[in-house]
């Protein structure tokens, strides 16, 4: 496995580069537009491309306000190594779309269903995706790559086969959960999720330290070795629950080490297999053990904090786990998340689906 650098890691966005908006009234679209404009200008979007980003965000918010139940939008900056992108994630709790293909046609809309504007959002975005189930809800994302610096700029890299989503507990701006992930040159993925003890800035500090260990670790390394380093690094903090996974699709294998109540799953379209995290708190008391699991072709790996219930069923979400990792993460956070805790999900799929 080739050595990699600090810059190759993708980590959860900083608090000032990620914002959730409730979208249940038409007036909410203006707030979403202001939020995405701030982030877009920070990344260098100007002129026509800035207008396209604003239009896509407004269309998505207007759809939620008109047609959806309990609509919400996440606007954020995602930094994948040396590159950055602006992302919109839209989720709701119904009514869902009965005919997704038809909904993508320009001007299509039927009373009580999300449809108007979906085609235009897809045309404006560099990458987008949608998953919807009637009577359950819809998840939509749109990604806009940071404008290149002149004609000699390097070509954009393929999207990585992983994505994470975090959300702070109500009333806090900083999330005490954080993730880090990296794809090696041979297609393996390192993934780490930390749930800092408690909430707010002190929990966020612990999670940030775990992320920094991932950035500083020379690879290749075993998950147990990395988790031991995180355990030592978190001693001056309040600590947290942590899981580290090494996913190697080419060998059909996952190496996993977890401490505390991070849930790790190998997910098939209709079932899932749990991975073992041992009791303890990284930074306080932890007995690190590494387990090895089979990874069947096409299976996804999902890590999530205890801000999500374990009582979610892949079979109840047909088609989801064949989709992009961002759709998986955002949908699980919507369906299984609790408003009374920080929430985080990190999903890893096979290459080429992200």
PDB file of N, CA and C in Angstrom, residues 52-143:
ATOM      1  N   UNK A  52     -26.023  29.708 -10.826  1.00  0.00           N
ATOM      2  CA  UNK A  52     -26.550  28.350 -10.994  1.00  0.00           C
ATOM      3  C   UNK A  52     -26.638  27.628  -9.651  1.00  0.00           C
ATOM      4  N   UNK A  53     -25.623  27.816  -8.796  1.00  0.00           N
ATOM      5  CA  UNK A  53     -25.657  27.225  -7.463  1.00  0.00           C
ATOM      6  C   UNK A  53     -26.834  27.781  -6.668  1.00  0.00           C
ATOM      7  N   UNK A  54     -27.024  29.083  -6.721  1.00  0.00           N
ATOM      8  CA  UNK A  54     -28.140  29.713  -6.011  1.00  0.00           C
ATOM      9  C   UNK A  54     -29.480  29.198  -6.520  1.00  0.00           C
ATOM     10  N   UNK A  55     -29.594  29.039  -7.839  1.00  0.00           N
ATOM     11  CA  UNK A  55     -30.844  28.549  -8.420  1.00  0.00           C
ATOM     12  C   UNK A  55     -31.144  27.129  -7.968  1.00  0.00           C
ATOM     13  N   UNK A  56     -30.122  26.264  -7.974  1.00  0.00           N
ATOM     14  CA  UNK A  56     -30.339  24.882  -7.559  1.00  0.00           C
ATOM     15  C   UNK A  56     -30.784  24.804  -6.105  1.00  0.00           C
ATOM     16  N   UNK A  57     -30.156  25.582  -5.242  1.00  0.00           N
ATOM     17  CA  UNK A  57     -30.525  25.577  -3.822  1.00  0.00           C
ATOM     18  C   UNK A  57     -31.948  26.097  -3.626  1.00  0.00           C
ATOM     19  N   UNK A  58     -32.293  27.144  -4.360  1.00  0.00           N
ATOM     20  CA  UNK A  58     -33.642  27.703  -4.250  1.00  0.00           C
ATOM     21  C   UNK A  58     -34.690  26.712  -4.744  1.00  0.00           C
ATOM     22  N   UNK A  59     -34.402  26.030  -5.855  1.00  0.00           N
ATOM     23  CA  UNK A  59     -35.326  25.023  -6.385  1.00  0.00           C
ATOM     24  C   UNK A  59     -35.548  23.899  -5.371  1.00  0.00           C
ATOM     25  N   UNK A  60     -34.460  23.423  -4.776  1.00  0.00           N
ATOM     26  CA  UNK A  60     -34.577  22.330  -3.811  1.00  0.00           C
ATOM     27  C   UNK A  60     -35.392  22.760  -2.594  1.00  0.00           C
ATOM     28  N   UNK A  61     -35.136  23.947  -2.084  1.00  0.00           N
ATOM     29  CA  UNK A  61     -35.864  24.436  -0.919  1.00  0.00           C
ATOM     30  C   UNK A  61     -37.330  24.681  -1.243  1.00  0.00           C
ATOM     31  N   UNK A  62     -37.597  25.223  -2.423  1.00  0.00           N
ATOM     32  CA  UNK A  62     -38.987  25.473  -2.825  1.00  0.00           C
ATOM     33  C   UNK A  62     -39.761  24.170  -2.952  1.00  0.00           C
ATOM     34  N   UNK A  63     -39.108  23.136  -3.510  1.00  0.00           N
ATOM     35  CA  UNK A  63     -39.739  21.816  -3.597  1.00  0.00           C
ATOM     36  C   UNK A  63     -40.162  21.314  -2.215  1.00  0.00           C
ATOM     37  N   UNK A  64     -39.243  21.419  -1.254  1.00  0.00           N
ATOM     38  CA  UNK A  64     -39.551  20.933   0.094  1.00  0.00           C
ATOM     39  C   UNK A  64     -40.724  21.692   0.697  1.00  0.00           C
ATOM     40  N   UNK A  65     -40.698  23.018   0.585  1.00  0.00           N
ATOM     41  CA  UNK A  65     -41.753  23.823   1.194  1.00  0.00           C
ATOM     42  C   UNK A  65     -43.115  23.540   0.563  1.00  0.00           C
ATOM     43  N   UNK A  66     -43.140  23.291  -0.741  1.00  0.00           N
ATOM     44  CA  UNK A  66     -44.415  23.093  -1.436  1.00  0.00           C
ATOM     45  C   UNK A  66     -44.972  21.687  -1.287  1.00  0.00           C
ATOM     46  N   UNK A  67     -44.099  20.691  -1.308  1.00  0.00           N
ATOM     47  CA  UNK A  67     -44.562  19.322  -1.514  1.00  0.00           C
ATOM     48  C   UNK A  67     -44.238  18.325  -0.406  1.00  0.00           C
ATOM     49  N   UNK A  68     -43.314  18.671   0.493  1.00  0.00           N
ATOM     50  CA  UNK A  68     -42.794  17.659   1.411  1.00  0.00           C
ATOM     51  C   UNK A  68     -43.273  17.872   2.840  1.00  0.00           C
ATOM     52  N   UNK A  69     -43.070  16.829   3.635  1.00  0.00           N
ATOM     53  CA  UNK A  69     -43.372  16.849   5.064  1.00  0.00           C
ATOM     54  C   UNK A  69     -42.053  16.872   5.830  1.00  0.00           C
ATOM     55  N   UNK A  70     -41.916  17.824   6.766  1.00  0.00           N
ATOM     56  CA  UNK A  70     -40.719  17.939   7.602  1.00  0.00           C
ATOM     57  C   UNK A  70     -39.442  17.953   6.758  1.00  0.00           C
ATOM     58  N   UNK A  71     -39.403  18.881   5.822  1.00  0.00           N
ATOM     59  CA  UNK A  71     -38.240  19.009   4.964  1.00  0.00           C
ATOM     60  C   UNK A  71     -37.086  19.703   5.663  1.00  0.00           C
ATOM     61  N   UNK A  72     -35.857  19.284   5.341  1.00  0.00           N
ATOM     62  CA  UNK A  72     -34.648  19.882   5.889  1.00  0.00           C
ATOM     63  C   UNK A  72     -33.577  19.868   4.815  1.00  0.00           C
ATOM     64  N   UNK A  73     -32.668  20.847   4.891  1.00  0.00           N
ATOM     65  CA  UNK A  73     -31.549  20.896   3.952  1.00  0.00           C
ATOM     66  C   UNK A  73     -30.242  21.105   4.690  1.00  0.00           C
ATOM     67  N   UNK A  74     -29.235  20.402   4.230  1.00  0.00           N
ATOM     68  CA  UNK A  74     -27.866  20.584   4.686  1.00  0.00           C
ATOM     69  C   UNK A  74     -27.091  21.268   3.575  1.00  0.00           C
ATOM     70  N   UNK A  75     -26.424  22.362   3.897  1.00  0.00           N
ATOM     71  CA  UNK A  75     -25.529  23.046   2.971  1.00  0.00           C
ATOM     72  C   UNK A  75     -24.139  23.008   3.585  1.00  0.00           C
ATOM     73  N   UNK A  76     -23.141  22.577   2.821  1.00  0.00           N
ATOM     74  CA  UNK A  76     -21.815  22.413   3.420  1.00  0.00           C
ATOM     75  C   UNK A  76     -20.706  22.453   2.380  1.00  0.00           C
ATOM     76  N   UNK A  77     -19.501  22.664   2.872  1.00  0.00           N
ATOM     77  CA  UNK A  77     -18.282  22.544   2.075  1.00  0.00           C
ATOM     78  C   UNK A  77     -17.633  21.215   2.431  1.00  0.00           C
ATOM     79  N   UNK A  78     -17.319  20.426   1.416  1.00  0.00           N
ATOM     80  CA  UNK A  78     -16.651  19.139   1.627  1.00  0.00           C
ATOM     81  C   UNK A  78     -15.285  19.202   0.967  1.00  0.00           C
ATOM     82  N   UNK A  79     -14.265  18.918   1.750  1.00  0.00           N
ATOM     83  CA  UNK A  79     -12.892  18.974   1.242  1.00  0.00           C
ATOM     84  C   UNK A  79     -12.356  17.548   1.127  1.00  0.00           C
ATOM     85  N   UNK A  80     -12.126  17.121  -0.112  1.00  0.00           N
ATOM     86  CA  UNK A  80     -11.585  15.792  -0.394  1.00  0.00           C
ATOM     87  C   UNK A  80     -10.117  15.946  -0.749  1.00  0.00           C
ATOM     88  N   UNK A  81      -9.253  15.815   0.277  1.00  0.00           N
ATOM     89  CA  UNK A  81      -7.838  16.041   0.028  1.00  0.00           C
ATOM     90  C   UNK A  81      -7.623  17.472  -0.418  1.00  0.00           C
ATOM     91  N   UNK A  82      -6.938  17.691  -1.546  1.00  0.00           N
ATOM     92  CA  UNK A  82      -6.642  19.056  -1.984  1.00  0.00           C
ATOM     93  C   UNK A  82      -7.795  19.732  -2.720  1.00  0.00           C
ATOM     94  N   UNK A  83      -8.870  19.018  -2.987  1.00  0.00           N
ATOM     95  CA  UNK A  83      -9.999  19.588  -3.717  1.00  0.00           C
ATOM     96  C   UNK A  83     -11.151  19.882  -2.761  1.00  0.00           C
ATOM     97  N   UNK A  84     -12.075  20.706  -3.217  1.00  0.00           N
ATOM     98  CA  UNK A  84     -13.235  21.061  -2.402  1.00  0.00           C
ATOM     99  C   UNK A  84     -14.470  21.101  -3.282  1.00  0.00           C
ATOM    100  N   UNK A  85     -15.611  20.911  -2.650  1.00  0.00           N
ATOM    101  CA  UNK A  85     -16.882  20.978  -3.363  1.00  0.00           C
ATOM    102  C   UNK A  85     -17.941  21.547  -2.431  1.00  0.00           C
ATOM    103  N   UNK A  86     -18.955  22.114  -3.027  1.00  0.00           N
ATOM    104  CA  UNK A  86     -20.114  22.609  -2.311  1.00  0.00           C
ATOM    105  C   UNK A  86     -21.225  21.576  -2.470  1.00  0.00           C
ATOM    106  N   UNK A  87     -21.864  21.208  -1.366  1.00  0.00           N
ATOM    107  CA  UNK A  87     -22.921  20.196  -1.422  1.00  0.00           C
ATOM    108  C   UNK A  87     -24.220  20.705  -0.823  1.00  0.00           C
ATOM    109  N   UNK A  88     -25.316  20.313  -1.466  1.00  0.00           N
ATOM    110  CA  UNK A  88     -26.662  20.496  -0.951  1.00  0.00           C
ATOM    111  C   UNK A  88     -27.221  19.104  -0.700  1.00  0.00           C
ATOM    112  N   UNK A  89     -27.760  18.873   0.481  1.00  0.00           N
ATOM    113  CA  UNK A  89     -28.446  17.614   0.776  1.00  0.00           C
ATOM    114  C   UNK A  89     -29.851  17.967   1.263  1.00  0.00           C
ATOM    115  N   UNK A  90     -30.844  17.390   0.626  1.00  0.00           N
ATOM    116  CA  UNK A  90     -32.240  17.660   0.948  1.00  0.00           C
ATOM    117  C   UNK A  90     -32.900  16.363   1.403  1.00  0.00           C
ATOM    118  N   UNK A  91     -33.568  16.404   2.560  1.00  0.00           N
ATOM    119  CA  UNK A  91     -34.264  15.219   3.074  1.00  0.00           C
ATOM    120  C   UNK A  91     -35.664  15.609   3.519  1.00  0.00           C
ATOM    121  N   UNK A  92     -36.576  14.656   3.428  1.00  0.00           N
ATOM    122  CA  UNK A  92     -37.930  14.889   3.933  1.00  0.00           C
ATOM    123  C   UNK A  92     -38.542  13.571   4.369  1.00  0.00           C
ATOM    124  N   UNK A  93     -39.717  13.656   4.969  1.00  0.00           N
ATOM    125  CA  UNK A  93     -40.409  12.486   5.505  1.00  0.00           C
ATOM    126  C   UNK A  93     -41.682  12.185   4.732  1.00  0.00           C
ATOM    127  N   UNK A  94     -41.689  12.441   3.460  1.00  0.00           N
ATOM    128  CA  UNK A  94     -42.820  12.100   2.619  1.00  0.00           C
ATOM    129  C   UNK A  94     -43.329  13.323   1.862  1.00  0.00           C
ATOM    130  N   UNK A  95     -44.182  13.053   0.872  1.00  0.00           N
ATOM    131  CA  UNK A  95     -44.835  11.782   0.545  1.00  0.00           C
ATOM    132  C   UNK A  95     -44.020  10.846  -0.337  1.00  0.00           C
ATOM    133  N   UNK A  96     -42.836  11.268  -0.781  1.00  0.00           N
ATOM    134  CA  UNK A  96     -42.043  10.421  -1.666  1.00  0.00           C
ATOM    135  C   UNK A  96     -42.468  10.581  -3.106  1.00  0.00           C
ATOM    136  N   UNK A  97     -41.703   9.980  -3.995  1.00  0.00           N
ATOM    137  CA  UNK A  97     -41.940  10.084  -5.439  1.00  0.00           C
ATOM    138  C   UNK A  97     -42.246   8.695  -5.989  1.00  0.00           C
ATOM    139  N   UNK A  98     -43.396   8.552  -6.600  1.00  0.00           N
ATOM    140  CA  UNK A  98     -43.792   7.247  -7.136  1.00  0.00           C
ATOM    141  C   UNK A  98     -43.032   6.915  -8.416  1.00  0.00           C
ATOM    142  N   UNK A  99     -42.758   7.931  -9.256  1.00  0.00           N
ATOM    143  CA  UNK A  99     -42.090   7.720 -10.540  1.00  0.00           C
ATOM    144  C   UNK A  99     -40.890   8.654 -10.617  1.00  0.00           C
ATOM    145  N   UNK A 100     -39.740   8.178 -10.141  1.00  0.00           N
ATOM    146  CA  UNK A 100     -38.544   9.019 -10.083  1.00  0.00           C
ATOM    147  C   UNK A 100     -38.098   9.432 -11.475  1.00  0.00           C
ATOM    148  N   UNK A 101     -38.128   8.519 -12.452  1.00  0.00           N
ATOM    149  CA  UNK A 101     -37.676   8.845 -13.812  1.00  0.00           C
ATOM    150  C   UNK A 101     -38.503   9.972 -14.403  1.00  0.00           C
ATOM    151  N   UNK A 102     -39.804   9.922 -14.231  1.00  0.00           N
ATOM    152  CA  UNK A 102     -40.667  10.957 -14.783  1.00  0.00           C
ATOM    153  C   UNK A 102     -40.472  12.287 -14.062  1.00  0.00           C
ATOM    154  N   UNK A 103     -40.162  12.224 -12.781  1.00  0.00           N
ATOM    155  CA  UNK A 103     -39.991  13.456 -12.009  1.00  0.00           C
ATOM    156  C   UNK A 103     -38.810  14.277 -12.494  1.00  0.00           C
ATOM    157  N   UNK A 104     -37.874  13.632 -13.212  1.00  0.00           N
ATOM    158  CA  UNK A 104     -36.697  14.339 -13.699  1.00  0.00           C
ATOM    159  C   UNK A 104     -36.981  15.136 -14.968  1.00  0.00           C
ATOM    160  N   UNK A 105     -38.134  14.942 -15.569  1.00  0.00           N
ATOM    161  CA  UNK A 105     -38.482  15.674 -16.783  1.00  0.00           C
ATOM    162  C   UNK A 105     -38.777  17.121 -16.436  1.00  0.00           C
ATOM    163  N   UNK A 106     -38.313  18.042 -17.250  1.00  0.00           N
ATOM    164  CA  UNK A 106     -38.517  19.459 -16.989  1.00  0.00           C
ATOM    165  C   UNK A 106     -39.989  19.812 -16.913  1.00  0.00           C
ATOM    166  N   UNK A 107     -40.367  20.525 -15.871  1.00  0.00           N
ATOM    167  CA  UNK A 107     -41.734  20.996 -15.724  1.00  0.00           C
ATOM    168  C   UNK A 107     -42.682  19.988 -15.139  1.00  0.00           C
ATOM    169  N   UNK A 108     -42.230  18.766 -14.852  1.00  0.00           N
ATOM    170  CA  UNK A 108     -43.145  17.752 -14.322  1.00  0.00           C
ATOM    171  C   UNK A 108     -43.431  17.990 -12.845  1.00  0.00           C
ATOM    172  N   UNK A 109     -44.676  17.933 -12.460  1.00  0.00           N
ATOM    173  CA  UNK A 109     -45.067  17.987 -11.063  1.00  0.00           C
ATOM    174  C   UNK A 109     -46.500  17.509 -10.947  1.00  0.00           C
ATOM    175  N   UNK A 110     -46.791  16.760  -9.909  1.00  0.00           N
ATOM    176  CA  UNK A 110     -48.165  16.380  -9.647  1.00  0.00           C
ATOM    177  C   UNK A 110     -48.501  16.777  -8.236  1.00  0.00           C
ATOM    178  N   UNK A 111     -49.745  17.055  -7.980  1.00  0.00           N
ATOM    179  CA  UNK A 111     -50.161  17.543  -6.674  1.00  0.00           C
ATOM    180  C   UNK A 111     -49.750  16.580  -5.577  1.00  0.00           C
ATOM    181  N   UNK A 112     -49.060  17.134  -4.574  1.00  0.00           N
ATOM    182  CA  UNK A 112     -48.693  16.327  -3.413  1.00  0.00           C
ATOM    183  C   UNK A 112     -47.436  15.513  -3.593  1.00  0.00           C
ATOM    184  N   UNK A 113     -46.721  15.672  -4.714  1.00  0.00           N
ATOM    185  CA  UNK A 113     -45.484  14.912  -4.899  1.00  0.00           C
ATOM    186  C   UNK A 113     -44.341  15.856  -5.220  1.00  0.00           C
ATOM    187  N   UNK A 114     -43.170  15.513  -4.768  1.00  0.00           N
ATOM    188  CA  UNK A 114     -41.973  16.301  -5.062  1.00  0.00           C
ATOM    189  C   UNK A 114     -41.581  16.034  -6.508  1.00  0.00           C
ATOM    190  N   UNK A 115     -41.450  17.062  -7.323  1.00  0.00           N
ATOM    191  CA  UNK A 115     -41.109  16.822  -8.717  1.00  0.00           C
ATOM    192  C   UNK A 115     -40.550  18.035  -9.404  1.00  0.00           C
ATOM    193  N   UNK A 116     -41.216  19.187  -9.271  1.00  0.00           N
ATOM    194  CA  UNK A 116     -40.830  20.384  -9.980  1.00  0.00           C
ATOM    195  C   UNK A 116     -39.397  20.777  -9.649  1.00  0.00           C
ATOM    196  N   UNK A 117     -38.570  20.968 -10.678  1.00  0.00           N
ATOM    197  CA  UNK A 117     -37.217  21.457 -10.477  1.00  0.00           C
ATOM    198  C   UNK A 117     -36.149  20.394 -10.355  1.00  0.00           C
ATOM    199  N   UNK A 118     -36.511  19.116 -10.210  1.00  0.00           N
ATOM    200  CA  UNK A 118     -35.485  18.088 -10.038  1.00  0.00           C
ATOM    201  C   UNK A 118     -34.596  17.985 -11.267  1.00  0.00           C
ATOM    202  N   UNK A 119     -35.187  18.048 -12.443  1.00  0.00           N
ATOM    203  CA  UNK A 119     -34.396  17.974 -13.668  1.00  0.00           C
ATOM    204  C   UNK A 119     -33.417  19.122 -13.782  1.00  0.00           C
ATOM    205  N   UNK A 120     -33.856  20.316 -13.411  1.00  0.00           N
ATOM    206  CA  UNK A 120     -32.955  21.465 -13.515  1.00  0.00           C
ATOM    207  C   UNK A 120     -31.824  21.369 -12.500  1.00  0.00           C
ATOM    208  N   UNK A 121     -32.098  20.852 -11.298  1.00  0.00           N
ATOM    209  CA  UNK A 121     -31.036  20.681 -10.304  1.00  0.00           C
ATOM    210  C   UNK A 121     -29.972  19.725 -10.827  1.00  0.00           C
ATOM    211  N   UNK A 122     -30.398  18.623 -11.417  1.00  0.00           N
ATOM    212  CA  UNK A 122     -29.441  17.652 -11.951  1.00  0.00           C
ATOM    213  C   UNK A 122     -28.611  18.245 -13.081  1.00  0.00           C
ATOM    214  N   UNK A 123     -29.227  19.061 -13.919  1.00  0.00           N
ATOM    215  CA  UNK A 123     -28.484  19.660 -15.040  1.00  0.00           C
ATOM    216  C   UNK A 123     -27.470  20.697 -14.551  1.00  0.00           C
ATOM    217  N   UNK A 124     -27.790  21.403 -13.477  1.00  0.00           N
ATOM    218  CA  UNK A 124     -26.899  22.445 -12.975  1.00  0.00           C
ATOM    219  C   UNK A 124     -25.718  21.878 -12.184  1.00  0.00           C
ATOM    220  N   UNK A 125     -25.920  20.766 -11.479  1.00  0.00           N
ATOM    221  CA  UNK A 125     -24.898  20.211 -10.590  1.00  0.00           C
ATOM    222  C   UNK A 125     -23.847  19.421 -11.367  1.00  0.00           C
ATOM    223  N   UNK A 126     -22.630  19.349 -10.806  1.00  0.00           N
ATOM    224  CA  UNK A 126     -21.601  18.470 -11.368  1.00  0.00           C
ATOM    225  C   UNK A 126     -21.911  17.007 -11.077  1.00  0.00           C
ATOM    226  N   UNK A 127     -22.549  16.746  -9.964  1.00  0.00           N
ATOM    227  CA  UNK A 127     -22.969  15.381  -9.613  1.00  0.00           C
ATOM    228  C   UNK A 127     -24.207  15.490  -8.736  1.00  0.00           C
ATOM    229  N   UNK A 128     -25.145  14.588  -8.923  1.00  0.00           N
ATOM    230  CA  UNK A 128     -26.345  14.604  -8.096  1.00  0.00           C
ATOM    231  C   UNK A 128     -26.895  13.189  -7.980  1.00  0.00           C
ATOM    232  N   UNK A 129     -27.781  12.993  -7.041  1.00  0.00           N
ATOM    233  CA  UNK A 129     -28.415  11.693  -6.853  1.00  0.00           C
ATOM    234  C   UNK A 129     -29.700  11.844  -6.063  1.00  0.00           C
ATOM    235  N   UNK A 130     -30.560  10.867  -6.197  1.00  0.00           N
ATOM    236  CA  UNK A 130     -31.862  10.913  -5.544  1.00  0.00           C
ATOM    237  C   UNK A 130     -32.307   9.506  -5.208  1.00  0.00           C
ATOM    238  N   UNK A 131     -32.859   9.351  -3.999  1.00  0.00           N
ATOM    239  CA  UNK A 131     -33.498   8.095  -3.611  1.00  0.00           C
ATOM    240  C   UNK A 131     -34.820   8.442  -2.954  1.00  0.00           C
ATOM    241  N   UNK A 132     -35.870   7.780  -3.378  1.00  0.00           N
ATOM    242  CA  UNK A 132     -37.191   8.112  -2.856  1.00  0.00           C
ATOM    243  C   UNK A 132     -38.047   6.862  -2.757  1.00  0.00           C
ATOM    244  N   UNK A 133     -38.830   6.799  -1.681  1.00  0.00           N
ATOM    245  CA  UNK A 133     -39.790   5.724  -1.490  1.00  0.00           C
ATOM    246  C   UNK A 133     -41.145   6.344  -1.162  1.00  0.00           C
ATOM    247  N   UNK A 134     -42.200   5.940  -1.880  1.00  0.00           N
ATOM    248  CA  UNK A 134     -43.527   6.484  -1.590  1.00  0.00           C
ATOM    249  C   UNK A 134     -43.903   6.287  -0.123  1.00  0.00           C
ATOM    250  N   UNK A 135     -44.477   7.311   0.460  1.00  0.00           N
ATOM    251  CA  UNK A 135     -44.971   7.358   1.841  1.00  0.00           C
ATOM    252  C   UNK A 135     -43.842   7.394   2.878  1.00  0.00           C
ATOM    253  N   UNK A 136     -42.585   7.299   2.457  1.00  0.00           N
ATOM    254  CA  UNK A 136     -41.463   7.337   3.408  1.00  0.00           C
ATOM    255  C   UNK A 136     -40.684   8.633   3.282  1.00  0.00           C
ATOM    256  N   UNK A 137     -40.272   8.988   2.079  1.00  0.00           N
ATOM    257  CA  UNK A 137     -39.554  10.239   1.915  1.00  0.00           C
ATOM    258  C   UNK A 137     -38.522  10.200   0.809  1.00  0.00           C
ATOM    259  N   UNK A 138     -37.886  11.346   0.611  1.00  0.00           N
ATOM    260  CA  UNK A 138     -36.930  11.541  -0.472  1.00  0.00           C
ATOM    261  C   UNK A 138     -35.631  12.117   0.076  1.00  0.00           C
ATOM    262  N   UNK A 139     -34.520  11.631  -0.459  1.00  0.00           N
ATOM    263  CA  UNK A 139     -33.206  12.207  -0.193  1.00  0.00           C
ATOM    264  C   UNK A 139     -32.602  12.615  -1.523  1.00  0.00           C
ATOM    265  N   UNK A 140     -32.138  13.843  -1.596  1.00  0.00           N
ATOM    266  CA  UNK A 140     -31.549  14.394  -2.811  1.00  0.00           C
ATOM    267  C   UNK A 140     -30.225  15.063  -2.449  1.00  0.00           C
ATOM    268  N   UNK A 141     -29.206  14.882  -3.292  1.00  0.00           N
ATOM    269  CA  UNK A 141     -27.994  15.676  -3.101  1.00  0.00           C
ATOM    270  C   UNK A 141     -27.568  16.269  -4.434  1.00  0.00           C
ATOM    271  N   UNK A 142     -26.885  17.396  -4.361  1.00  0.00           N
ATOM    272  CA  UNK A 142     -26.283  18.029  -5.530  1.00  0.00           C
ATOM    273  C   UNK A 142     -24.906  18.525  -5.121  1.00  0.00           C
ATOM    274  N   UNK A 143     -23.922  18.255  -5.966  1.00  0.00           N
ATOM    275  CA  UNK A 143     -22.534  18.607  -5.656  1.00  0.00           C
ATOM    276  C   UNK A 143     -21.993  19.535  -6.745  1.00  0.00           C
TER     277      UNK A 143
END
